[in-house]
mmCIF file of C-alpha atoms in Angstrom:
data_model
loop_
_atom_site.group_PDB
_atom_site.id
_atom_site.type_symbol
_atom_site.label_atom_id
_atom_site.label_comp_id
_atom_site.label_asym_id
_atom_site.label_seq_id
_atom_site.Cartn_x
_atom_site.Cartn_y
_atom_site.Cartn_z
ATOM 1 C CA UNK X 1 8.794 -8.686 -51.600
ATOM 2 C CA UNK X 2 5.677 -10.624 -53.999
ATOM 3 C CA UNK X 3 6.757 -14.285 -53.628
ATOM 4 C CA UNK X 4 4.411 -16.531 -55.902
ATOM 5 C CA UNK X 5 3.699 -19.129 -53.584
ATOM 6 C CA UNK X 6 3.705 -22.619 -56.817
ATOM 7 C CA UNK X 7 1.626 -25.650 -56.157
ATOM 8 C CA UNK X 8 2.163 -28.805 -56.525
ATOM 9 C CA UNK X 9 0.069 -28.389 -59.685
ATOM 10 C CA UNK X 10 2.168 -26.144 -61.508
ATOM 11 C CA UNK X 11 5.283 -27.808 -60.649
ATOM 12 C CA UNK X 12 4.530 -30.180 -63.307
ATOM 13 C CA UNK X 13 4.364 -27.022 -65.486
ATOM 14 C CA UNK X 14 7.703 -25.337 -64.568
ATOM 15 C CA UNK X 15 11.089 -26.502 -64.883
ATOM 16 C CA UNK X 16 12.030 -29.481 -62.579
ATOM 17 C CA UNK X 17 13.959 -29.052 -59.833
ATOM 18 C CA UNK X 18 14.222 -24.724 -60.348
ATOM 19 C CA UNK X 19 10.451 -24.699 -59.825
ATOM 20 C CA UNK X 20 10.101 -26.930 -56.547
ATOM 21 C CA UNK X 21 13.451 -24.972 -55.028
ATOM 22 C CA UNK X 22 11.265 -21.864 -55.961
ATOM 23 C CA UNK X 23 7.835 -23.662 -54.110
ATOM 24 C CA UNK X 24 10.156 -24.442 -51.061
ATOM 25 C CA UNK X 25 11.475 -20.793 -51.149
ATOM 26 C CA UNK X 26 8.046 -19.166 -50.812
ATOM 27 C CA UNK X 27 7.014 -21.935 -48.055
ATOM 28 C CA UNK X 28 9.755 -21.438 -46.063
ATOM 29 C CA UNK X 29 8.848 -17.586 -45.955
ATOM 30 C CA UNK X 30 5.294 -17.850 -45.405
ATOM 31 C CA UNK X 31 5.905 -19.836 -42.565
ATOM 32 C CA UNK X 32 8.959 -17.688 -41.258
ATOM 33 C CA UNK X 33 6.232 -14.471 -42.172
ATOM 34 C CA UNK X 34 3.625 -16.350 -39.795
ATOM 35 C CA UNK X 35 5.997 -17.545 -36.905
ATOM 36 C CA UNK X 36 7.299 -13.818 -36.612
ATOM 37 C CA UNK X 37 3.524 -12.200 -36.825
ATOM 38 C CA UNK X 38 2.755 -14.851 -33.893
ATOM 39 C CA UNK X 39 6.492 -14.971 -32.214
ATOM 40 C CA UNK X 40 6.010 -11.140 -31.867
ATOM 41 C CA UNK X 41 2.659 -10.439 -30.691
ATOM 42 C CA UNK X 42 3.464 -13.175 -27.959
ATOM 43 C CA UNK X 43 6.712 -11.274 -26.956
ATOM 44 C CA UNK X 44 4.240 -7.851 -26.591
ATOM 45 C CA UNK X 45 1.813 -9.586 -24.579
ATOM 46 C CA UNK X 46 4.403 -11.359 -22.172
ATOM 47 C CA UNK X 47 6.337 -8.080 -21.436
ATOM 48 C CA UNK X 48 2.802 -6.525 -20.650
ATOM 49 C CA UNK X 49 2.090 -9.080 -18.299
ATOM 50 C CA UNK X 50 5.464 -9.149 -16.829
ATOM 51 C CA UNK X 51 5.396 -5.257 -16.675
ATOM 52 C CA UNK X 52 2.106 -5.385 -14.947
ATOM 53 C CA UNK X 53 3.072 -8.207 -12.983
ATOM 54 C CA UNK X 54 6.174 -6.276 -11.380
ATOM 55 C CA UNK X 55 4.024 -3.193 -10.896
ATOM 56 C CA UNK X 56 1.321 -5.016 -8.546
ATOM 57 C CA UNK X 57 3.906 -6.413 -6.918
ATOM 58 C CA UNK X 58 5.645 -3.068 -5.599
ATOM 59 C CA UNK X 59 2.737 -1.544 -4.782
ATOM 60 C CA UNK X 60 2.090 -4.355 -2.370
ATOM 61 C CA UNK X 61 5.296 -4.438 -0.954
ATOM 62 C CA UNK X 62 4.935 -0.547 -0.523
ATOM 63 C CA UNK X 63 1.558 -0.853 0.991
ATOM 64 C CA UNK X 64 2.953 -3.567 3.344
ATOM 65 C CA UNK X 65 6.254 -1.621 4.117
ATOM 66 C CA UNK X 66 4.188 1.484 5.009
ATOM 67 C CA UNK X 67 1.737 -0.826 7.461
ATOM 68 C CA UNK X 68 4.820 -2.009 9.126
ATOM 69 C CA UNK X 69 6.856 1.615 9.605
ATOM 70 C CA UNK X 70 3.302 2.130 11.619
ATOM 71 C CA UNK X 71 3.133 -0.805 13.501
ATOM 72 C CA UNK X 72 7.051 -0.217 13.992
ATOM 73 C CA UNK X 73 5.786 3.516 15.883
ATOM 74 C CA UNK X 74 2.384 2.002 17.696
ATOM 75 C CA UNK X 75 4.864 -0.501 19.065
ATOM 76 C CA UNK X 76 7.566 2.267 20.390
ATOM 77 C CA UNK X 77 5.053 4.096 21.311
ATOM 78 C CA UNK X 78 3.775 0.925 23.868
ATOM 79 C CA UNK X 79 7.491 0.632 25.380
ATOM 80 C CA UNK X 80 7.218 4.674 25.836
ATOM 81 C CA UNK X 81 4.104 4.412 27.756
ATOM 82 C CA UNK X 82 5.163 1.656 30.587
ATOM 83 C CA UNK X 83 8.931 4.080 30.548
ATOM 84 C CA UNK X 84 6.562 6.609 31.754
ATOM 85 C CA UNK X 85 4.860 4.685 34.272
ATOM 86 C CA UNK X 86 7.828 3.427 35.650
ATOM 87 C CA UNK X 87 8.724 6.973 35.949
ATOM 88 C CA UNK X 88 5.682 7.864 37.705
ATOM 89 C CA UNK X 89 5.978 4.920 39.978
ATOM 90 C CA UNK X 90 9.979 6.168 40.622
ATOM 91 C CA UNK X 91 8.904 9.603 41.822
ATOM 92 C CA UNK X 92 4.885 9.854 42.221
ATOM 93 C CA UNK X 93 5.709 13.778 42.424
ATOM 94 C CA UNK X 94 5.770 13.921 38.222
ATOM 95 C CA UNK X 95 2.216 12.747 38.326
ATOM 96 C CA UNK X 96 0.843 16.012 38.392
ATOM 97 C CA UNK X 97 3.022 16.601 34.989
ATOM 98 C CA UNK X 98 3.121 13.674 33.328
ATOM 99 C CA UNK X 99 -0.636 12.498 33.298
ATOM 100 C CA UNK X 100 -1.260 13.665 30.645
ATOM 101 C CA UNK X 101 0.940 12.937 28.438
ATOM 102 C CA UNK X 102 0.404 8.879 28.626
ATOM 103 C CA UNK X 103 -3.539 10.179 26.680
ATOM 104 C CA UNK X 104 -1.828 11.453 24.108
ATOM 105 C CA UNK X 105 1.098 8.457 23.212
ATOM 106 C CA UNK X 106 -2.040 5.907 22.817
ATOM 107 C CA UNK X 107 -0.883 3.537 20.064
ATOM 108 C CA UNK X 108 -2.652 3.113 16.420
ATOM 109 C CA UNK X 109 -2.070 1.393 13.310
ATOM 110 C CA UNK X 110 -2.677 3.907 10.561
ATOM 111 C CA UNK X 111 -3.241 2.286 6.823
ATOM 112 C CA UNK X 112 -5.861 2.126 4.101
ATOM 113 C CA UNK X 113 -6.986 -1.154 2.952
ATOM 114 C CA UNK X 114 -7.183 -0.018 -1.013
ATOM 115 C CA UNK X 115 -4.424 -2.238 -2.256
ATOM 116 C CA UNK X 116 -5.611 -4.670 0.350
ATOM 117 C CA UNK X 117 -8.703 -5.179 -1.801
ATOM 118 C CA UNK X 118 -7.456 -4.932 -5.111
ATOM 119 C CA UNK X 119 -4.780 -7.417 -4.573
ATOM 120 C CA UNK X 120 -7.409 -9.750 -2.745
ATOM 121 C CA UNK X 121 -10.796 -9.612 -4.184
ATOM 122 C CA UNK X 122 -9.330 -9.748 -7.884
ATOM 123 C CA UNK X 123 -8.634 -13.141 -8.943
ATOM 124 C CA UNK X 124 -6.992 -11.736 -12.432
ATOM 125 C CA UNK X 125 -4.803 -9.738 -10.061
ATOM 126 C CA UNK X 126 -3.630 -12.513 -8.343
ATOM 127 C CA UNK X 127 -3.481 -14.653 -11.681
ATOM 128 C CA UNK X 128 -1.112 -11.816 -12.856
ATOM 129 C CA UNK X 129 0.896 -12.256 -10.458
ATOM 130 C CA UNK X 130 1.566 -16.040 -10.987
ATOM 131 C CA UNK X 131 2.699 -17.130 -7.685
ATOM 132 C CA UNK X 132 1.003 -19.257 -4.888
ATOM 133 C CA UNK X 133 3.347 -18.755 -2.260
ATOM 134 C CA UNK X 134 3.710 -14.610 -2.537
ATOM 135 C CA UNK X 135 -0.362 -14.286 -2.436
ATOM 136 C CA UNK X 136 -0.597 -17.054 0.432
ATOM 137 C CA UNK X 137 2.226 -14.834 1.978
ATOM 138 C CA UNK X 138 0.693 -11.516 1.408
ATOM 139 C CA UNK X 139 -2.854 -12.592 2.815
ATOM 140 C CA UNK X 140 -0.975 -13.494 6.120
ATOM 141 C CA UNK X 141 0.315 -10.230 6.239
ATOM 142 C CA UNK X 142 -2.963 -8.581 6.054
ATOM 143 C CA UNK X 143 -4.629 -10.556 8.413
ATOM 144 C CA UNK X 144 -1.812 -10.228 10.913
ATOM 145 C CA UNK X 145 -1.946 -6.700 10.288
ATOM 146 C CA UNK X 146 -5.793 -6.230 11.073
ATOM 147 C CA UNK X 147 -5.521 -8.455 13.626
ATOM 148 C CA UNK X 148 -2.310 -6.285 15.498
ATOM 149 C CA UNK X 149 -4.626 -2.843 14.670
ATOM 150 C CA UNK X 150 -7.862 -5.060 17.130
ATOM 151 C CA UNK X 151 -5.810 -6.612 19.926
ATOM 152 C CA UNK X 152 -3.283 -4.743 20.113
ATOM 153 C CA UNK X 153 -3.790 -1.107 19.165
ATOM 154 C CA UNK X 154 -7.722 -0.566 19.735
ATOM 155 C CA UNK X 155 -7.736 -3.014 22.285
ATOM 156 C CA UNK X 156 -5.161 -1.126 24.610
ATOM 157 C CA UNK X 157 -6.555 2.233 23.484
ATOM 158 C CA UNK X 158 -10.346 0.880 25.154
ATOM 159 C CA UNK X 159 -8.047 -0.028 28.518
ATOM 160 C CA UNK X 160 -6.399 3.319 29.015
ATOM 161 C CA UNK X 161 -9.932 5.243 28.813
ATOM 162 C CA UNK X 162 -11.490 2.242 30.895
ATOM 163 C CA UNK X 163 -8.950 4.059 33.378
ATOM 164 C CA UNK X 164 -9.320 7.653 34.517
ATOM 165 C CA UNK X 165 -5.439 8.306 34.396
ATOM 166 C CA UNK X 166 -6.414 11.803 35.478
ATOM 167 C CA UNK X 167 -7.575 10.781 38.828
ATOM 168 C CA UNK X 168 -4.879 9.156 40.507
ATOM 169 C CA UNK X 169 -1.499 7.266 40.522
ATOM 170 C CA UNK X 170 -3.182 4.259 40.730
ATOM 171 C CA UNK X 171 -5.472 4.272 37.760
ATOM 172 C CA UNK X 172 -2.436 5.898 36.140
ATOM 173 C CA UNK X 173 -0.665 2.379 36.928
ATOM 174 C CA UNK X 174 -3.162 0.510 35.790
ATOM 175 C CA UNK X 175 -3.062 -0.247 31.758
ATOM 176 C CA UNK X 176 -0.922 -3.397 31.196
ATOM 177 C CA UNK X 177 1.237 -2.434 28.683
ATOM 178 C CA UNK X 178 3.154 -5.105 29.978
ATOM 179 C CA UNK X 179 0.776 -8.106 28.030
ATOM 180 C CA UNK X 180 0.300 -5.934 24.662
ATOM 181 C CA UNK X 181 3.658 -4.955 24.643
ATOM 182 C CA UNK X 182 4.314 -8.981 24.455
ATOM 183 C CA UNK X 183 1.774 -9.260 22.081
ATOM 184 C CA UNK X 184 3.159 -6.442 19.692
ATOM 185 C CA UNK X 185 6.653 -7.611 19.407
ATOM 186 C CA UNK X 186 5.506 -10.908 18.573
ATOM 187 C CA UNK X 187 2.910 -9.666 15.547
ATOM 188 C CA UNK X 188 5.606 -7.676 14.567
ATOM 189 C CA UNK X 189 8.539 -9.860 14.693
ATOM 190 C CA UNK X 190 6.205 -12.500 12.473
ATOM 191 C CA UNK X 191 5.048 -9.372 10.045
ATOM 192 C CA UNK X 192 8.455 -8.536 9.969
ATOM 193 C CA UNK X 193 9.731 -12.224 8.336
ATOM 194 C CA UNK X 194 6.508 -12.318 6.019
ATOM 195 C CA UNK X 195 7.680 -8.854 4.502
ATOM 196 C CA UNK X 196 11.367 -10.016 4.274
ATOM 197 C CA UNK X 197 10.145 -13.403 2.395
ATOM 198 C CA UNK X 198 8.418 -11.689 -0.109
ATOM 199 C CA UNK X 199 10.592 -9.028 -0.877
ATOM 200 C CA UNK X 200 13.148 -12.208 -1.524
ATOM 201 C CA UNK X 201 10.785 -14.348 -3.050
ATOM 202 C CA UNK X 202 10.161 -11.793 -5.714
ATOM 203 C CA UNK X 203 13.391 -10.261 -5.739
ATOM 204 C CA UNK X 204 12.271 -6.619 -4.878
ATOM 205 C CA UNK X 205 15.122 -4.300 -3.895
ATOM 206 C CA UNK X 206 14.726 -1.164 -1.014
ATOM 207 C CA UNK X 207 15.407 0.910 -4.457
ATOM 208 C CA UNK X 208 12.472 0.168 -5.812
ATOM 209 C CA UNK X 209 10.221 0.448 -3.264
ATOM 210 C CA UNK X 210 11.792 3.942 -2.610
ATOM 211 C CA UNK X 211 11.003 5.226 -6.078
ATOM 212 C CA UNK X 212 7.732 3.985 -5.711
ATOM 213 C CA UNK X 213 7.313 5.994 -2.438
ATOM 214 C CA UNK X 214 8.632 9.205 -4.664
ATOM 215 C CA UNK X 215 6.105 8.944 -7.411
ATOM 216 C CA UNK X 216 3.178 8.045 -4.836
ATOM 217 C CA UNK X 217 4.257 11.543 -3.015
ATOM 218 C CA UNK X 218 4.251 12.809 -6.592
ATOM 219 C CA UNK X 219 0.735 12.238 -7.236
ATOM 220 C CA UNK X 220 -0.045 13.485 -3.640
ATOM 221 C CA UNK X 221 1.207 16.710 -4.437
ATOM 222 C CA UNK X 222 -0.320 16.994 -7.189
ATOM 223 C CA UNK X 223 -3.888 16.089 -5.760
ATOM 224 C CA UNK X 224 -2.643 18.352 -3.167
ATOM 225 C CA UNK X 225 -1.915 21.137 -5.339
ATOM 226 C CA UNK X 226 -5.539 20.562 -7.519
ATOM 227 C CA UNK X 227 -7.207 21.143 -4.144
ATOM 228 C CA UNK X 228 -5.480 24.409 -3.185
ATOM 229 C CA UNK X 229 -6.591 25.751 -6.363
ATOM 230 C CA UNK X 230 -10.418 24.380 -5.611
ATOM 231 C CA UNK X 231 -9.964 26.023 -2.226
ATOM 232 C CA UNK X 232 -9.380 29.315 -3.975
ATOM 233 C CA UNK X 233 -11.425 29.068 -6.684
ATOM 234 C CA UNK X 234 -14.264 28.656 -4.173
ATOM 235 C CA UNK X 235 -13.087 31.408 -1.928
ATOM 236 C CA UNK X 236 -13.606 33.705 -5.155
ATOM 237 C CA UNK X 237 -16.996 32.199 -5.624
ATOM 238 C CA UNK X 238 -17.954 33.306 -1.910
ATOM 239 C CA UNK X 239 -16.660 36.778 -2.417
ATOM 240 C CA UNK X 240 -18.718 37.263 -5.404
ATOM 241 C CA UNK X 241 -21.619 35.489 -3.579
ATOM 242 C CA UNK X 242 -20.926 38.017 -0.874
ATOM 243 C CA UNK X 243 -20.299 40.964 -3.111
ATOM 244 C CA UNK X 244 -23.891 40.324 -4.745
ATOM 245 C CA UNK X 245 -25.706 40.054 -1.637
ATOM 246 C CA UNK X 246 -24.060 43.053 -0.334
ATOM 247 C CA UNK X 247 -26.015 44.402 -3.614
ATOM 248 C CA UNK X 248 -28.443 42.959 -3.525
ATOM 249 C CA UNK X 249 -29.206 43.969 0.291
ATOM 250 C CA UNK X 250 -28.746 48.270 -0.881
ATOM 251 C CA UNK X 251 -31.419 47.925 -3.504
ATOM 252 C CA UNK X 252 -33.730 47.203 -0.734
ATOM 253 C CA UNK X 253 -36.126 45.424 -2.945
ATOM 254 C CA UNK X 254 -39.114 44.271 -1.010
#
């Protein structure tokens, strides 16, 4: 719709009060024109940033659920060890069949520190986010979390070898998991509330950390499924290299 936009110029031109209601008319929908062009490319960008927003924040509610289901295990797996002890120490004649096994239940905190450093080192990450408390909360996390995996988990796994649990009873007594057992529950218990504070402060649901656990396994299949068909692709290449040597080797070109 062409709107001639009058001036006060050729008001005096027109007729009266028809020509400024007709001035007025095409002001008024200039402006409206201009408030929508802004009103709606401010709507896009704020669902963007909301939409981005929301997605940083599952992935680091993910990446700390995931740390703690591994902590959760290293920390069962502490309790298991002194069980086994005590058995030991019960009846010293399952030594002979149980040394073994307390090698093989040593506890570790398994994790990648990826979202670790994108949600830390990035300052327009955390800007994105918007909110002081969540990143102050999520920090603790990770430093709790690397500070469980040196006192706690490599820390205990240096005792046990200090000890040759193959040799006798004795050395096979000898790891405190007693202390680090302490010390677990405690890192936990705190990691624990941290993770429950955020997934409150920013209103995250189980649901949605779930479906973000599906599409991660998603893409891992699919990475997965790309490197089966390198692994066969070069397992052709090596039978042709082979093939051609074979060859190669008859011609007996010297």
């Amino acid at each position: 719709m062409n709107i001639k936009l009058h001036t006060p110029g050729s008001l005096k031109k027109g007729s009266g009060m028809g020509s400024l209601k007709q001035f007025l008319l095409s002001l008024f929908a200039t402006t409206v024109s201009i408030a929508l062009t802004f009103g709606t490319a401010a709507i896009i960008d704020y669902n963007k940033k909301q939409k981005e927003k929301r997605e940083i924040v599952i992935m680091v509610m993910y990446d700390m659920h995931n740390s703690l289901q591994s902590i959760e295990k290293a920390d069962s797996l502490i309790r298991e060890s002194m069980k086994l002890q005590r058995t030991v120490a019960e009846d010293t004649t399952k030594y002979n069949t149980q040394k073994y096994a307390l090698v093989y239940m040593i506890p570790s905190a398994s994790y990648t520190e990826t979202t670790e450093r994108i949600f830390s080192s990035n300052i327009e990450t955390i800007n994105t986010v918007g909110n002081v408390l969540f990143t102050e909360n999520v920090a603790e996390f990770y430093q709790m979390r690397k500070y469980y995996k040196a006192s706690v988990c490599d820390s205990l796994a240096h005792e046990i070898r200090k000890y040759d649990v193959f040799f006798s009873i004795k050395e096979f007594l000898s790891p405190d998991y007693y202390s680090y057992g302490l010390a677990s529950q405690e890192l936990l218990s705190d990691m624990q509330h941290l993770f429950t504070l955020c997934k409150q402060m920013m209103e995250v649901t189980d649901e949605e950390i779930d479906a973000y656990r599906k599409q991660r396994q998603k893409m891992d299949k699919d990475m997965g499924d790309d490197r089966d068909s390198l692994k066969s692709k070069r397992n052709d290449l090596e039978q042709l290299n082979k093939s051609l040597l074979d060859a190669v080797k008859k011609l007996n070109i010297k």
